CSV table of C-alpha atoms in Angstrom, one decimal:
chain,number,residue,atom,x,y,z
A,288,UNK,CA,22.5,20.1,2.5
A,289,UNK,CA,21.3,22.9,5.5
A,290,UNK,CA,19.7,25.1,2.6
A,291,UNK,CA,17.3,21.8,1.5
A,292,UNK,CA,17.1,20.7,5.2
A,293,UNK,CA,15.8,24.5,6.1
A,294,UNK,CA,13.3,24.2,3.0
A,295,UNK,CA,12.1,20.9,4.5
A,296,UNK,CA,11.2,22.5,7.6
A,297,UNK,CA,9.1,25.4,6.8
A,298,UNK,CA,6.0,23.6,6.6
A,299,UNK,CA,6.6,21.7,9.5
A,300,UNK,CA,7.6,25.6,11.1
A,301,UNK,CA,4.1,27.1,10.5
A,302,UNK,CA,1.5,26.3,13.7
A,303,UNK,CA,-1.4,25.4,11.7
A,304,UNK,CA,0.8,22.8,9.8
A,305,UNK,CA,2.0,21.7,13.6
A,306,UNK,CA,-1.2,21.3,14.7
A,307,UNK,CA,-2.8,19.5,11.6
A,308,UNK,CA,0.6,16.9,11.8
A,309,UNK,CA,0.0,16.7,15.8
A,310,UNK,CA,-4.1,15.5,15.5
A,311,UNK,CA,-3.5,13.6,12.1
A,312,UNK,CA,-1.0,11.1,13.6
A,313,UNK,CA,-3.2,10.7,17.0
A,314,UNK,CA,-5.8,9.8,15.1
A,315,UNK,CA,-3.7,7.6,12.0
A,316,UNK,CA,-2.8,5.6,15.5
A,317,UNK,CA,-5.5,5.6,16.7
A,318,UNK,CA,-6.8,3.6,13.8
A,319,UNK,CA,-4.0,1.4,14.1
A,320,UNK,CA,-4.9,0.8,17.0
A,321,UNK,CA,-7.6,-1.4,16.0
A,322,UNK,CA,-5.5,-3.8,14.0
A,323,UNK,CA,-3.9,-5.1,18.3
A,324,UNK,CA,-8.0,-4.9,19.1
A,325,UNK,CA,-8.7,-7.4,17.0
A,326,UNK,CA,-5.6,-9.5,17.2
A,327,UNK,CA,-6.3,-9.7,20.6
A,328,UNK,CA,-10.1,-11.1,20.0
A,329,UNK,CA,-8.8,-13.3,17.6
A,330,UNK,CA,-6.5,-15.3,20.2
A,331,UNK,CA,-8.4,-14.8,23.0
A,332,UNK,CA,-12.3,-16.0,21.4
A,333,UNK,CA,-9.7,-18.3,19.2
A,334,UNK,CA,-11.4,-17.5,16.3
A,335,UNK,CA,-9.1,-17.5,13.0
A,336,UNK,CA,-10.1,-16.7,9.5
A,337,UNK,CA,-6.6,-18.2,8.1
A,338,UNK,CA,-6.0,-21.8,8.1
A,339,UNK,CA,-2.2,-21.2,8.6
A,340,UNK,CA,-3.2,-18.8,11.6
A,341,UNK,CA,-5.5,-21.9,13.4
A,342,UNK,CA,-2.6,-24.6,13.0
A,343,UNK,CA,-0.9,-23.0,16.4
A,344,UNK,CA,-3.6,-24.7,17.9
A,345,UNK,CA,-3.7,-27.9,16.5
A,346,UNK,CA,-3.5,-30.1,13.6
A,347,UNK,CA,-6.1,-30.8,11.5
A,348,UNK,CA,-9.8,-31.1,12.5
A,349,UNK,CA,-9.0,-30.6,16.2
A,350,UNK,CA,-7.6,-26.9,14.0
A,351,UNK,CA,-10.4,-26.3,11.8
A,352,UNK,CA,-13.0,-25.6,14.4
A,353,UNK,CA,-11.1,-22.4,15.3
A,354,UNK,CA,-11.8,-21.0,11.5
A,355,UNK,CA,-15.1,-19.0,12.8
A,356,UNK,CA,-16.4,-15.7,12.9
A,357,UNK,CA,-17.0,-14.1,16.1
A,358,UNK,CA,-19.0,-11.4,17.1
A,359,UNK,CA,-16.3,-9.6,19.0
A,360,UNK,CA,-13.8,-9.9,16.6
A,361,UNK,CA,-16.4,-8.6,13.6
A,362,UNK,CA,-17.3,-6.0,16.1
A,363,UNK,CA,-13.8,-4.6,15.9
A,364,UNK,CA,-13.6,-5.3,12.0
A,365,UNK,CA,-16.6,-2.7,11.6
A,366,UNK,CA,-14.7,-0.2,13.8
A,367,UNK,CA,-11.7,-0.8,12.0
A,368,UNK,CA,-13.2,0.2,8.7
A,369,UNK,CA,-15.4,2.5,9.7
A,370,UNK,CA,-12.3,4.4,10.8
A,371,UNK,CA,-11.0,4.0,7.1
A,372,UNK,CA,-13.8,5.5,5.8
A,373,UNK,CA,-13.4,8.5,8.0
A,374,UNK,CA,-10.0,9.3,9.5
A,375,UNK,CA,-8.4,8.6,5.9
A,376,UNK,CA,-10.7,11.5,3.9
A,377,UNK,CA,-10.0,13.6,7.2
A,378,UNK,CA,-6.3,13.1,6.8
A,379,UNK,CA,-6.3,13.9,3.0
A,380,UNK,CA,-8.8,17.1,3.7
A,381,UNK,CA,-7.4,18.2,6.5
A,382,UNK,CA,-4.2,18.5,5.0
A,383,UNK,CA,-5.5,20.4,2.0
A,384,UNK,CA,-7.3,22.4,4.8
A,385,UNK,CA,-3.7,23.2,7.2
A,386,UNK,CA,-2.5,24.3,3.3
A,387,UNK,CA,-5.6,26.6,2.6
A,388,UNK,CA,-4.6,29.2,5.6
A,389,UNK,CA,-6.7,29.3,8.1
A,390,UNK,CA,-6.6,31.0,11.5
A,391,UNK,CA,-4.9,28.8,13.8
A,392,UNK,CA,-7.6,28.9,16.1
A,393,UNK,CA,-10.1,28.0,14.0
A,394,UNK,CA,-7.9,25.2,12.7
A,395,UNK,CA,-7.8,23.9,16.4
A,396,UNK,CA,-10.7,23.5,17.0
A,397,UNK,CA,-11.5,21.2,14.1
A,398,UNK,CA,-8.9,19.0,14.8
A,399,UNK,CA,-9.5,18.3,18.5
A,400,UNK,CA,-13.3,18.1,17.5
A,401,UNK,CA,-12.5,15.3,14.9
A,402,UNK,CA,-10.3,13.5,16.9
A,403,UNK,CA,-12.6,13.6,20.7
A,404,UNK,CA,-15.1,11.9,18.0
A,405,UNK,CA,-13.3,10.0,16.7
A,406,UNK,CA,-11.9,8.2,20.3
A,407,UNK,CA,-16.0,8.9,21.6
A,408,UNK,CA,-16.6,6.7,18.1
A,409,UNK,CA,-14.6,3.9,18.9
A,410,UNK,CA,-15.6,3.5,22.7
A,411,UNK,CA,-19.1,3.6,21.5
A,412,UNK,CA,-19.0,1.0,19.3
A,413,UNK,CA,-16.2,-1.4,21.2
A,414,UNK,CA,-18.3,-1.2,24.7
A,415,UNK,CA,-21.1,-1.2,22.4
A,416,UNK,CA,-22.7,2.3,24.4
A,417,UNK,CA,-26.7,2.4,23.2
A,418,UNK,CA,-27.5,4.5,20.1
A,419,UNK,CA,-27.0,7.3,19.4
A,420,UNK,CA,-24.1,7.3,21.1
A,421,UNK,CA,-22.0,6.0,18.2
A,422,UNK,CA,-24.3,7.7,15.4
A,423,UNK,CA,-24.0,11.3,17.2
A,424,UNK,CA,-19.9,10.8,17.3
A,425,UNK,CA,-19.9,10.0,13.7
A,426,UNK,CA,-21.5,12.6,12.6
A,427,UNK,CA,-19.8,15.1,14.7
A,428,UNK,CA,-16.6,14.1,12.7
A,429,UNK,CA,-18.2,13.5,9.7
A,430,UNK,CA,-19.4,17.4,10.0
A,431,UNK,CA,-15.7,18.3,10.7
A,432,UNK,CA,-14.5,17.4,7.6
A,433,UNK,CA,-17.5,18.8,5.3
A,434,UNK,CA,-16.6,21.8,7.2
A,435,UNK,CA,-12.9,22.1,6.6
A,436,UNK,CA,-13.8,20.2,2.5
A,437,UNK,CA,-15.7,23.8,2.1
A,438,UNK,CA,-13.1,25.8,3.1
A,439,UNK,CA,-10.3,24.1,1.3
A,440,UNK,CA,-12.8,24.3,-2.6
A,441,UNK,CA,-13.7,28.1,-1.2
A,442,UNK,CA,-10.1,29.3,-0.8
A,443,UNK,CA,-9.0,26.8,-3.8
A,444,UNK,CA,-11.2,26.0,-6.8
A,445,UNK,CA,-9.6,25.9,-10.2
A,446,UNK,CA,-11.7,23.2,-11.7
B,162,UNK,CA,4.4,31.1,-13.9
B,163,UNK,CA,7.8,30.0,-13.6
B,164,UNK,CA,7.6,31.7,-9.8
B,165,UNK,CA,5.1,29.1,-9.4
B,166,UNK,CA,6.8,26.3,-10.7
B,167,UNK,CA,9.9,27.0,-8.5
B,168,UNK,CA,7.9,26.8,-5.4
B,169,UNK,CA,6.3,23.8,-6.4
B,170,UNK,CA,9.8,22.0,-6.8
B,171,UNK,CA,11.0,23.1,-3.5
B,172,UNK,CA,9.9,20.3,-1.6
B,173,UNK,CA,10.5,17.6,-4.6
B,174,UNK,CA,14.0,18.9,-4.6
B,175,UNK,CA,14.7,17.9,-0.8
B,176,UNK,CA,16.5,14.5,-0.7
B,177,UNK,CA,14.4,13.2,2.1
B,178,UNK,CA,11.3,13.9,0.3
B,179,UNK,CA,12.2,12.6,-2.4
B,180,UNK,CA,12.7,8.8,-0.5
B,181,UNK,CA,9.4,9.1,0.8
B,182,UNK,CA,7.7,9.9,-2.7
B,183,UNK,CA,10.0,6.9,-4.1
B,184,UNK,CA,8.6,4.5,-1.4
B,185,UNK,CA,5.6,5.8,-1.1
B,186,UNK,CA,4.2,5.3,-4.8
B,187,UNK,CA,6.1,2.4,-4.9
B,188,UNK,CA,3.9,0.6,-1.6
B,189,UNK,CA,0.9,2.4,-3.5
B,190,UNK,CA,1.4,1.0,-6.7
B,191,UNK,CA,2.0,-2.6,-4.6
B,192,UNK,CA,-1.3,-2.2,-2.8
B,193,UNK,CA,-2.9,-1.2,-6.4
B,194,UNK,CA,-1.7,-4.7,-7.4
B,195,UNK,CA,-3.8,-6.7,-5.4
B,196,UNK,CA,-6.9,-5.5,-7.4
B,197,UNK,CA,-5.4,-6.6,-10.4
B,198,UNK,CA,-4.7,-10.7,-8.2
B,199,UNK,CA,-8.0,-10.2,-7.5
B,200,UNK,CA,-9.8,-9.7,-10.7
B,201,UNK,CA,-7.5,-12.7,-11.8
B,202,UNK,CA,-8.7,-15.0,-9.6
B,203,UNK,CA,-12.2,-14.0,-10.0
B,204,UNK,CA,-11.9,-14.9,-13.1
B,205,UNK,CA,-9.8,-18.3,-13.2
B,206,UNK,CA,-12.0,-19.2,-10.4
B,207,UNK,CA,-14.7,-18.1,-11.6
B,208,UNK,CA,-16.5,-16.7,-8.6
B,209,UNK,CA,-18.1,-13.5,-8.5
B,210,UNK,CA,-20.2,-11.1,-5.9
B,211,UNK,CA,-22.0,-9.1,-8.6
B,212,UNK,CA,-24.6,-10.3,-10.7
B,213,UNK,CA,-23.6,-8.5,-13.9
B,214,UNK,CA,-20.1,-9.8,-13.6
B,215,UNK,CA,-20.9,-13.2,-13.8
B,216,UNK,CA,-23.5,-12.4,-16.5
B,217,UNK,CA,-20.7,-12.9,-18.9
B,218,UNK,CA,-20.7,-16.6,-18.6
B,219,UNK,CA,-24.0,-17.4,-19.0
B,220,UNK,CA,-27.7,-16.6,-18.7
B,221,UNK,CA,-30.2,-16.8,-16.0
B,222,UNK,CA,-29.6,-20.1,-13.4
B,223,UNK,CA,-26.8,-20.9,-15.3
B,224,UNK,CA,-24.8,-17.5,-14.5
B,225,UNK,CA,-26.3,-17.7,-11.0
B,226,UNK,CA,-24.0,-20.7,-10.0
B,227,UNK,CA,-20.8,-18.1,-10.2
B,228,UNK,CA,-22.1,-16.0,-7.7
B,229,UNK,CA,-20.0,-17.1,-4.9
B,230,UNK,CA,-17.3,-17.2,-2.7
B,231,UNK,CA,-13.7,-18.4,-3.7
B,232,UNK,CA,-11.2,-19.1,-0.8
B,233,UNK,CA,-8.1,-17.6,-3.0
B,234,UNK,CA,-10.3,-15.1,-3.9
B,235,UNK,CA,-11.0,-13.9,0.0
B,236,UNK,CA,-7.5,-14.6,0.6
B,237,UNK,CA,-6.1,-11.9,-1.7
B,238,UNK,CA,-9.0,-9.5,-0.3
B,239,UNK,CA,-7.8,-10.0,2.8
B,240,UNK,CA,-4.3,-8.8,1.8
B,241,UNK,CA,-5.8,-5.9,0.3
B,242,UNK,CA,-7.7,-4.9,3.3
B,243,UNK,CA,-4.5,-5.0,5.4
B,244,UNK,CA,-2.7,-2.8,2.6
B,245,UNK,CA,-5.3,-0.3,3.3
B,246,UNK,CA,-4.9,-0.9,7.1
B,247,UNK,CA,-1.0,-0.4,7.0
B,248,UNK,CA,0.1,0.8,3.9
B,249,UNK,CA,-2.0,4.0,4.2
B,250,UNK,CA,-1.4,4.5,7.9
B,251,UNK,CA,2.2,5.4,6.4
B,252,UNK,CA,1.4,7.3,3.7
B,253,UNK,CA,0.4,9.8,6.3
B,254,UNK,CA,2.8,9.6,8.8
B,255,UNK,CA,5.8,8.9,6.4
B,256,UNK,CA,4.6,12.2,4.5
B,257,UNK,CA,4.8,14.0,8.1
B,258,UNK,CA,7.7,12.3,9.1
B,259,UNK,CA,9.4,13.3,6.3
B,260,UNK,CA,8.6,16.9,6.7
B,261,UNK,CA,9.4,16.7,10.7
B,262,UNK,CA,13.4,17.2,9.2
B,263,UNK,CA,14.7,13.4,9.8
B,264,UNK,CA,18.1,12.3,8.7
B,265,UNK,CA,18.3,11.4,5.2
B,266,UNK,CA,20.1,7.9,6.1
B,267,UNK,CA,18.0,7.3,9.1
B,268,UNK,CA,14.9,8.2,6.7
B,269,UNK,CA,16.0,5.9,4.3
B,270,UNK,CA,16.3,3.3,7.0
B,271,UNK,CA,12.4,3.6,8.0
B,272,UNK,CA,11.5,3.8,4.2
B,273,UNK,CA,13.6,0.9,3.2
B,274,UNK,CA,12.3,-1.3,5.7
B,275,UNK,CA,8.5,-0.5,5.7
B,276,UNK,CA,8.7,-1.0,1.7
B,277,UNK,CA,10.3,-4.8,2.5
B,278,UNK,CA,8.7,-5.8,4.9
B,279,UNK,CA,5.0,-5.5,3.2
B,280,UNK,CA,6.5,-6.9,0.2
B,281,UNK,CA,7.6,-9.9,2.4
B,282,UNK,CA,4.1,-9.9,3.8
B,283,UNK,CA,2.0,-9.9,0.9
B,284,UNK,CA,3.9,-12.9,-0.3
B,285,UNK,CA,2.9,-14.3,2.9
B,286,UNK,CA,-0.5,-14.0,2.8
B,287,UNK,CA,-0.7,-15.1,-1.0
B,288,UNK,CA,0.8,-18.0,-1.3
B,289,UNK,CA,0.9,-18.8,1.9
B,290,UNK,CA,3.7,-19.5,3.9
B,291,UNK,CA,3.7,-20.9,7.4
B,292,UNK,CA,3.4,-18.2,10.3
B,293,UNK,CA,5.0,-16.4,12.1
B,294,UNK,CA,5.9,-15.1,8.3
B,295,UNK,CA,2.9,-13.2,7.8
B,296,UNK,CA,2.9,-12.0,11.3
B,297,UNK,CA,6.1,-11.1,11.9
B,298,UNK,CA,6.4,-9.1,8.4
B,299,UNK,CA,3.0,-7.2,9.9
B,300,UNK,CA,4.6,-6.5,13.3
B,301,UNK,CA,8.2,-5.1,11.4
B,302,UNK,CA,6.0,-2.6,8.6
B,303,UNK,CA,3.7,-1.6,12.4
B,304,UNK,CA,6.8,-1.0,14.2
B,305,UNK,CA,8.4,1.2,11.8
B,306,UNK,CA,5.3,3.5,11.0
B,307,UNK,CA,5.4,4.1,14.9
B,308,UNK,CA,8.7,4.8,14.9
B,309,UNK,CA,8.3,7.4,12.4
B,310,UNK,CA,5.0,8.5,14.7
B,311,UNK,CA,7.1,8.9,17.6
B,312,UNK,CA,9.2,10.5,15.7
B,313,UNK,CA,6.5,13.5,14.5
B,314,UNK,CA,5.0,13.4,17.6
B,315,UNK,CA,8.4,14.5,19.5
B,316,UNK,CA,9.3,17.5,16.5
B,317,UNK,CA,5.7,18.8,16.0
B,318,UNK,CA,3.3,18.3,19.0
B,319,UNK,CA,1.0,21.2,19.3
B,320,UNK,CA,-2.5,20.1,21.0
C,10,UNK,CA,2.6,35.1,12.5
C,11,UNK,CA,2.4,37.0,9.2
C,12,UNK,CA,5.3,35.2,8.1
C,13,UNK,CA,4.1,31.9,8.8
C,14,UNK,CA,0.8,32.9,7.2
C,15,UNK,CA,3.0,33.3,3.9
C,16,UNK,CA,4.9,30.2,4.2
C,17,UNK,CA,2.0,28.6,4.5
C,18,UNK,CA,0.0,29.9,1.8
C,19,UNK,CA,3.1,29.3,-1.2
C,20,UNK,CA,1.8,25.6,-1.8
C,21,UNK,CA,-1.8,27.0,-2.6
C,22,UNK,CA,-0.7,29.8,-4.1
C,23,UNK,CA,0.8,27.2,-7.1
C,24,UNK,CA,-1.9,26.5,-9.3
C,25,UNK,CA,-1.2,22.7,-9.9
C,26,UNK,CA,-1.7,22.3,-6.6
C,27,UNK,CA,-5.2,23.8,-6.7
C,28,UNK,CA,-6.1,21.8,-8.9
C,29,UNK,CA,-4.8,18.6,-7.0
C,30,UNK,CA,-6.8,20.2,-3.8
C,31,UNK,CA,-10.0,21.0,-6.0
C,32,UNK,CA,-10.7,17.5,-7.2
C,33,UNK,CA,-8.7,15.8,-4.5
C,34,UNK,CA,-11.4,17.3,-2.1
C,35,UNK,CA,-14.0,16.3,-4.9
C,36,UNK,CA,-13.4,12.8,-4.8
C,37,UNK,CA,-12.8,12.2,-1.1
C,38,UNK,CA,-16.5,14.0,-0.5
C,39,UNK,CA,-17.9,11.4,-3.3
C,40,UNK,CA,-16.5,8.4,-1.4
C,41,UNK,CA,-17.6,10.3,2.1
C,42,UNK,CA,-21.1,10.6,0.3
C,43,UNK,CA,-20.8,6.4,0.4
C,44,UNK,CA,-22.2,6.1,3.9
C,45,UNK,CA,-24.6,8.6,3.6
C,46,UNK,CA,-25.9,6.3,0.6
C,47,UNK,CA,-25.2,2.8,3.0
C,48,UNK,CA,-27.0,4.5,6.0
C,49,UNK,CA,-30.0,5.3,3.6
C,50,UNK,CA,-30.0,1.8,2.7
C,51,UNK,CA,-29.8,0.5,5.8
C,52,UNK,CA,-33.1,2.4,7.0
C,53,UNK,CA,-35.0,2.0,3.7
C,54,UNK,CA,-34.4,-2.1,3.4
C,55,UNK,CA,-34.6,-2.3,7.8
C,56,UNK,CA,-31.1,-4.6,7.3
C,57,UNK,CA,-28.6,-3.6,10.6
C,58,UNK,CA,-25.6,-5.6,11.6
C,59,UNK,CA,-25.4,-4.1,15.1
C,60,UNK,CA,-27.7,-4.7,17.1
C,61,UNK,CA,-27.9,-1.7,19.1
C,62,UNK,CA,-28.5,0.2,15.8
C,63,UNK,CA,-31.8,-2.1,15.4
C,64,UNK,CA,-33.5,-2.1,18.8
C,65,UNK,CA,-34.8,1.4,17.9
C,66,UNK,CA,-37.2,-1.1,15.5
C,67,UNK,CA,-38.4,-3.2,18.2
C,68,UNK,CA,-37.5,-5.4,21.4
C,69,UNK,CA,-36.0,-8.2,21.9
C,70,UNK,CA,-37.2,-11.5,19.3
C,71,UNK,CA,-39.2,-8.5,17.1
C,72,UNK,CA,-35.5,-6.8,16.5
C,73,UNK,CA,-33.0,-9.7,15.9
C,74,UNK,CA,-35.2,-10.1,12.4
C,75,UNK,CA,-33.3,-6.4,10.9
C,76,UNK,CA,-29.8,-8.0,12.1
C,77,UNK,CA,-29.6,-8.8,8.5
C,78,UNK,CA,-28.0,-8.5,5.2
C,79,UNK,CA,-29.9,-6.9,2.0
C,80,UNK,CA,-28.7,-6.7,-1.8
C,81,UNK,CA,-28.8,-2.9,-1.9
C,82,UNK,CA,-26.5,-2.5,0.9
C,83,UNK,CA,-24.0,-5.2,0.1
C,84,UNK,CA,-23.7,-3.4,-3.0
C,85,UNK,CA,-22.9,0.2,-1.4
C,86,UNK,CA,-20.7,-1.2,0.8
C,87,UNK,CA,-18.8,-3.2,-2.4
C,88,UNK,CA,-18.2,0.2,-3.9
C,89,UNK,CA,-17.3,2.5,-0.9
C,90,UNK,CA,-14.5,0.0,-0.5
C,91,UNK,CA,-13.6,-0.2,-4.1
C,92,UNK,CA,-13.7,4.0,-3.6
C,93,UNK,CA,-11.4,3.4,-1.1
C,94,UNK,CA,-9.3,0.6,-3.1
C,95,UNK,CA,-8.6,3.7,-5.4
C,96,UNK,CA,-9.5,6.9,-4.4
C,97,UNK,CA,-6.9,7.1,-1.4
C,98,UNK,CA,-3.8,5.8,-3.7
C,99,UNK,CA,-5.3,8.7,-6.3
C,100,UNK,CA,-4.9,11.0,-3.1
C,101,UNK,CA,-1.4,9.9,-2.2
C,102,UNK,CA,-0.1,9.4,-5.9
C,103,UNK,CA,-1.9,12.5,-7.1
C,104,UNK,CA,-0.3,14.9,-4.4
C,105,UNK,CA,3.1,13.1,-5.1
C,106,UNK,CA,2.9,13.9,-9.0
C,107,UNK,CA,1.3,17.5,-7.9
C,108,UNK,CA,4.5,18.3,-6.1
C,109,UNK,CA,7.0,16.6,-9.1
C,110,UNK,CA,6.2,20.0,-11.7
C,111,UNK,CA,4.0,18.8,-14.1
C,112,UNK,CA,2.6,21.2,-16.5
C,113,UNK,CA,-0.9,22.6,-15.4
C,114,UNK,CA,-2.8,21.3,-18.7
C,115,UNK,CA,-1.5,17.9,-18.1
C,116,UNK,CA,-2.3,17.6,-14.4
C,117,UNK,CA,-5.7,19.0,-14.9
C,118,UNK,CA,-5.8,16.1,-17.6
C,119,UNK,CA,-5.3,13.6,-15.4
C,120,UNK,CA,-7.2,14.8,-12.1
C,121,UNK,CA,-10.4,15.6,-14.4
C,122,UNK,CA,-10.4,12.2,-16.0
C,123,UNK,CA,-9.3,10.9,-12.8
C,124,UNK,CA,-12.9,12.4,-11.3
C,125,UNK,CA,-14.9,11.5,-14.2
C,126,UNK,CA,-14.5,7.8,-14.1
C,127,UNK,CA,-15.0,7.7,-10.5
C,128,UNK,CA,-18.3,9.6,-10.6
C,129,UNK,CA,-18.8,7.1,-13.7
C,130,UNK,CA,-17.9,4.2,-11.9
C,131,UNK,CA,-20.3,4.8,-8.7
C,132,UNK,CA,-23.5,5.2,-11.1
C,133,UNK,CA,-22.2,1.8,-13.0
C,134,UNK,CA,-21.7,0.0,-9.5
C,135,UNK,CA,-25.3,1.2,-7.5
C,136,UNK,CA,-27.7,1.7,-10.7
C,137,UNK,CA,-26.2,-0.7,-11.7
C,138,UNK,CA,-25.2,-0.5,-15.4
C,139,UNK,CA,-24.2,-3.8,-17.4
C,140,UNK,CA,-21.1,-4.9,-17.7
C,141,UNK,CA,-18.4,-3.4,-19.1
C,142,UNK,CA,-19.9,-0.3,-17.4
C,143,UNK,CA,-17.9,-0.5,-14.3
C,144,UNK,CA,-15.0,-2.0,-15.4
C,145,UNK,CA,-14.4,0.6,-18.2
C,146,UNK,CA,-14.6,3.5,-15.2
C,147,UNK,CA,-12.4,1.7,-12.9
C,148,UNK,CA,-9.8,0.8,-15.3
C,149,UNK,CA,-9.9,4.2,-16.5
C,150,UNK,CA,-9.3,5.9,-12.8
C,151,UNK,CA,-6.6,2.6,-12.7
C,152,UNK,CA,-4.6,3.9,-15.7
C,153,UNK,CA,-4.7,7.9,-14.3
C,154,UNK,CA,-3.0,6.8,-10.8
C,155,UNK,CA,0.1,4.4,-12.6
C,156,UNK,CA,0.2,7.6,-15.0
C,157,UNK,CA,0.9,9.6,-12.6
C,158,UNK,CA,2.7,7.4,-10.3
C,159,UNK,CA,5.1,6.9,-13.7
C,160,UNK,CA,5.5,10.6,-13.6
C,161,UNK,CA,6.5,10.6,-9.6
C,162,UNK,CA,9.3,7.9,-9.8
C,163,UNK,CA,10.8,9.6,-13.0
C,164,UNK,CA,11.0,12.6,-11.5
C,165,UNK,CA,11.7,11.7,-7.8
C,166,UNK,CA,13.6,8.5,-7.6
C,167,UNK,CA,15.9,8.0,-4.5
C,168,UNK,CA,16.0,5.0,-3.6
């Protein structure tokens, strides 16, 4: 049992692999994050897109007027998946990356990078801040992980 | 070769990752499912979004009549986009919880759980029972992946 | 810090797992390249959903007209999330099945048919081919992932 338990914790032992676990659950709840956002929209603006979610507030017509879209709450949607589509491929490529042995420095200073865009992305387009706020902060993180993608196929390729 | 092969088995030979792979393809797989409920009721329903998927049943104006929305068929997207919301959320941090040296039965405990309670929730959405079902099976799989977060947070943190 | 180096560097040293990292990295840059695609859209057909993103276009009243939807852009946006339907549980499922000792020929099998049909399936979805163009590819990249996810829970299973 202690020799599989020391196994288990040599990757979790090396700094880089630290550091990658450290920024890849900020920003994984960070993401989560979004799902209270909207919840909170939805009750607040009272806007429902499930009929079983609008009978709290009634029964019947008086509840179906609450089945509605709402800017806010669509707002947060966007942010929501616009977060998939990015902190998810940094999470799978940053963790190929952490494996590919790089300097821990180096390492560092993608993963802060990604994730100060990543939190600059989401105030941008919650508050909504003017463009290019939001555009700049995407792309910042979308660089990150083309970055750390060409080291991972430099140090890896077999094809 | 068989030097490689032995490291590769090191971590598949620890008990605790071997829970997490076991739950982990298996709320995978379950997510996977709901494209499978969707193309069903695409079909029984007969509502599509692309126009060369309802070319099938007919030609011209006559095809053009299944280009539309289906409320079952929104409903089960809807479960898939929370799947993606939740279910990958712990992937990531049940794959660095499980490398952050947890108890196997406390593991087990958080894997168990998670697994059930998303189970319980897409039942919930599909066919659908009242609330707080749905909601409550969404706060117990949230709860648990930031327990697990916590969890990493505590072992690893390096900023 | 030499000896972390080391520990580090054993994964990617196994060549399964270079292979699971080369086209693992492959196919999360092809679903990254989606909103490169949907941004190029967006431009091209004028069609924004925020509307900060279209008052570079004009003021006021002249503006509100590119807070729009368009064909083209519905369409990337349908298969970015398909990518993501399947692409992520390929990440999660693949690494899983990279780390349960396959034999290098088979795992290449799968990863390179795996990246095929995806490549396949995003010229089917945005060209877009006829029907059963698209379906073919998916369920192809469909079939990979449960092969693989067979492999994992024969291998690993603790329940």
């Amino acid at each position: 049992r202690s020799g599989e338990m020391a196994k288990s914790t040599q990757l979790i032992d090396n700094e880089v692999f630290r550091a990658y676990a450290t920024y890849a659950a900020i920003v994984l709840l960070k993401m989560m994050l979004m799902s209270l956002v909207t919840a909170y929209y939805r009750v607040t603006r009272k806007a429902f897109v499930n009929p079983e979610d609008a009978a709290s507030l009634g029964k019947g017509d008086s509840a179906k007027k609450y089945l509605r879209t709402d800017p806010d709450v669509e707002r947060v949607r966007r942010g929501h998946l616009n977060d998939l589509e990015n902190i998810v491929p940094f999470f799978g490529i940053g963790l190929l990356y952490a494996l590919s042995g790089p300097e821990l420095s180096t390492a560092l200073l993608h993963y802060r990078i990604f994730a100060g865009a990543r939190i600059l992305h989401t105030f941008a387009y919650l508050i909504p801040l003017p463009q290019p706020s939001r555009g700049l902060s995407w792309a910042v993180g979308y660089a990150v992980t083309f970055s750390m993608a060409y080291k991972v196929l430099k140090t890896v390729l077999l094809l």
